[in-house]
GROMACS .gro file of C-alpha atoms in nm:
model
   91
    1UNK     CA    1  -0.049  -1.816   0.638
    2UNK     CA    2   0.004  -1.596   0.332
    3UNK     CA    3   0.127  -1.246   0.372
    4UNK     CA    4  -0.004  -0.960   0.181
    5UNK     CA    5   0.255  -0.934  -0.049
    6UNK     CA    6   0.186  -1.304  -0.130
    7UNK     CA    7  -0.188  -1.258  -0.137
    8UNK     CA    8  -0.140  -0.981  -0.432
    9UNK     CA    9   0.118  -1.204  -0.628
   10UNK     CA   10  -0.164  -1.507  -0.581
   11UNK     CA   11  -0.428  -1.273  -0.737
   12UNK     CA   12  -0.293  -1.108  -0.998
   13UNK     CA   13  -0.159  -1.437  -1.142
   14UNK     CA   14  -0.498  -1.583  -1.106
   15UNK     CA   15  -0.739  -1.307  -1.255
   16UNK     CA   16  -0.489  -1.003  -1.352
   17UNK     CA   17  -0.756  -0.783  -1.530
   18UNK     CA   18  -0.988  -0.807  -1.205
   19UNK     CA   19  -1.082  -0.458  -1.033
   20UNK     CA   20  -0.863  -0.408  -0.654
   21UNK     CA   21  -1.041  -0.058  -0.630
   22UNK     CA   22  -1.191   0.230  -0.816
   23UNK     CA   23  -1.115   0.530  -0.683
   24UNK     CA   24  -1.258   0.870  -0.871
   25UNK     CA   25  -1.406   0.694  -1.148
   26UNK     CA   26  -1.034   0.490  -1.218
   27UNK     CA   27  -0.998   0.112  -1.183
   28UNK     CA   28  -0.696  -0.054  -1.078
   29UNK     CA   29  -0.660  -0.393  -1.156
   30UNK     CA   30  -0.483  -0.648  -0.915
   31UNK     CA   31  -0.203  -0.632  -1.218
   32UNK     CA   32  -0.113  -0.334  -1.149
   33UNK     CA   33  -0.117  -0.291  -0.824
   34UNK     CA   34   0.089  -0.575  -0.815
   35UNK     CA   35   0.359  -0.316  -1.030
   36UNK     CA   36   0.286  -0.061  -0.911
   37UNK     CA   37   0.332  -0.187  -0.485
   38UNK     CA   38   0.661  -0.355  -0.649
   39UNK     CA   39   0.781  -0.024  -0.785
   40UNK     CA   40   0.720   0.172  -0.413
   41UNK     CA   41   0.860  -0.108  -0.270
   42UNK     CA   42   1.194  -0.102  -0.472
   43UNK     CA   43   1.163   0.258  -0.422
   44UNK     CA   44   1.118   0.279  -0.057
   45UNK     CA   45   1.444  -0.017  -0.012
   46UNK     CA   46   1.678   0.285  -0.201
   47UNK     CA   47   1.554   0.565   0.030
   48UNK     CA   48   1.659   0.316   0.307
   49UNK     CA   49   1.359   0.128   0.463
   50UNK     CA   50   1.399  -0.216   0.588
   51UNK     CA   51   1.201  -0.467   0.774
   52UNK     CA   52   1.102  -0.371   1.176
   53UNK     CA   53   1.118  -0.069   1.128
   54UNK     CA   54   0.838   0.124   1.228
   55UNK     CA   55   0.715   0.369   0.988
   56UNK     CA   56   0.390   0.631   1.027
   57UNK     CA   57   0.214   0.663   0.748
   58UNK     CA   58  -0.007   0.988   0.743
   59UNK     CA   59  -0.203   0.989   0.418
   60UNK     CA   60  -0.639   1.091   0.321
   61UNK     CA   61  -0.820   0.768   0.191
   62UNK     CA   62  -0.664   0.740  -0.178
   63UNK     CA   63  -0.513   0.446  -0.366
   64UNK     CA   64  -0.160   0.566  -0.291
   65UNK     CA   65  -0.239   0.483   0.089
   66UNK     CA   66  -0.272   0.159   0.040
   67UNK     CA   67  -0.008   0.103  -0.225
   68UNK     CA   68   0.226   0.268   0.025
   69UNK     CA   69   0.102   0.036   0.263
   70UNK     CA   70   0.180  -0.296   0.105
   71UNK     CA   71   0.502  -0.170  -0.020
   72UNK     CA   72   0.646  -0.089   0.350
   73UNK     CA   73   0.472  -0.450   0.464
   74UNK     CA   74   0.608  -0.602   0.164
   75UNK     CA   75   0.979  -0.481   0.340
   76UNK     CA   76   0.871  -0.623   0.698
   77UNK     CA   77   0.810  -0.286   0.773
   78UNK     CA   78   0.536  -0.225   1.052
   79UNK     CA   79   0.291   0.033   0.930
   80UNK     CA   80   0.156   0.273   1.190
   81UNK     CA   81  -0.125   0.453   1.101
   82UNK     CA   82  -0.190   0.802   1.210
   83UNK     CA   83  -0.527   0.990   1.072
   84UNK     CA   84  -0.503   1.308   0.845
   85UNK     CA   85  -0.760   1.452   1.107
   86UNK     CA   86  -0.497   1.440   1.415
   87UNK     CA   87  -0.407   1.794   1.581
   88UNK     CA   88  -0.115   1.906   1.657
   89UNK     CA   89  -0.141   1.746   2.032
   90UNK     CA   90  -0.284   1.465   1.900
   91UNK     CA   91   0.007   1.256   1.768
   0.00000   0.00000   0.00000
């Protein structure tokens, strides 16, 4: 079984120009999400993240949700969700 880190490499050798989302009228190609999760990934590593750890991620529905996403899975982090629409109590 491929992780998702894996799965993203795999595409963006195989058809780098193709669209992963369009978001607002801008279209990211596999390419660079590819650089782009690689780049939050390096970044995220530096500020100290590491695989099992468990890390919330609290974020509307853009593109940098999921690029945050992949980077912390790409560390063997496990993403927790939480929705921007939580209260207070509701955490």
């Amino acid at each position: 079984m491929l992780t998702l880190t894996e799965l993203i490499d795999a595409q963006a050798a195989r058809q780098p120009d193709q669209a992963f989302l369009t978001f607002e009228g801008r279209t990211t190609t596999f390419a660079e999400l590819q650089r782009q999760v690689r780049r939050a990934a390096a970044a995220l590593h530096l500020a100290g993240f590491a695989g099992g750890q468990r890390v919330m991620i609290m974020m509307g529905n853009r593109p940098q949700h999921a690029i945050a996403y992949f980077a912390l899975a790409a560390l063997g982090c496990l993403v927790v969700e939480a929705s921007i629409r939580f209260r207070r109590n509701g955490i």
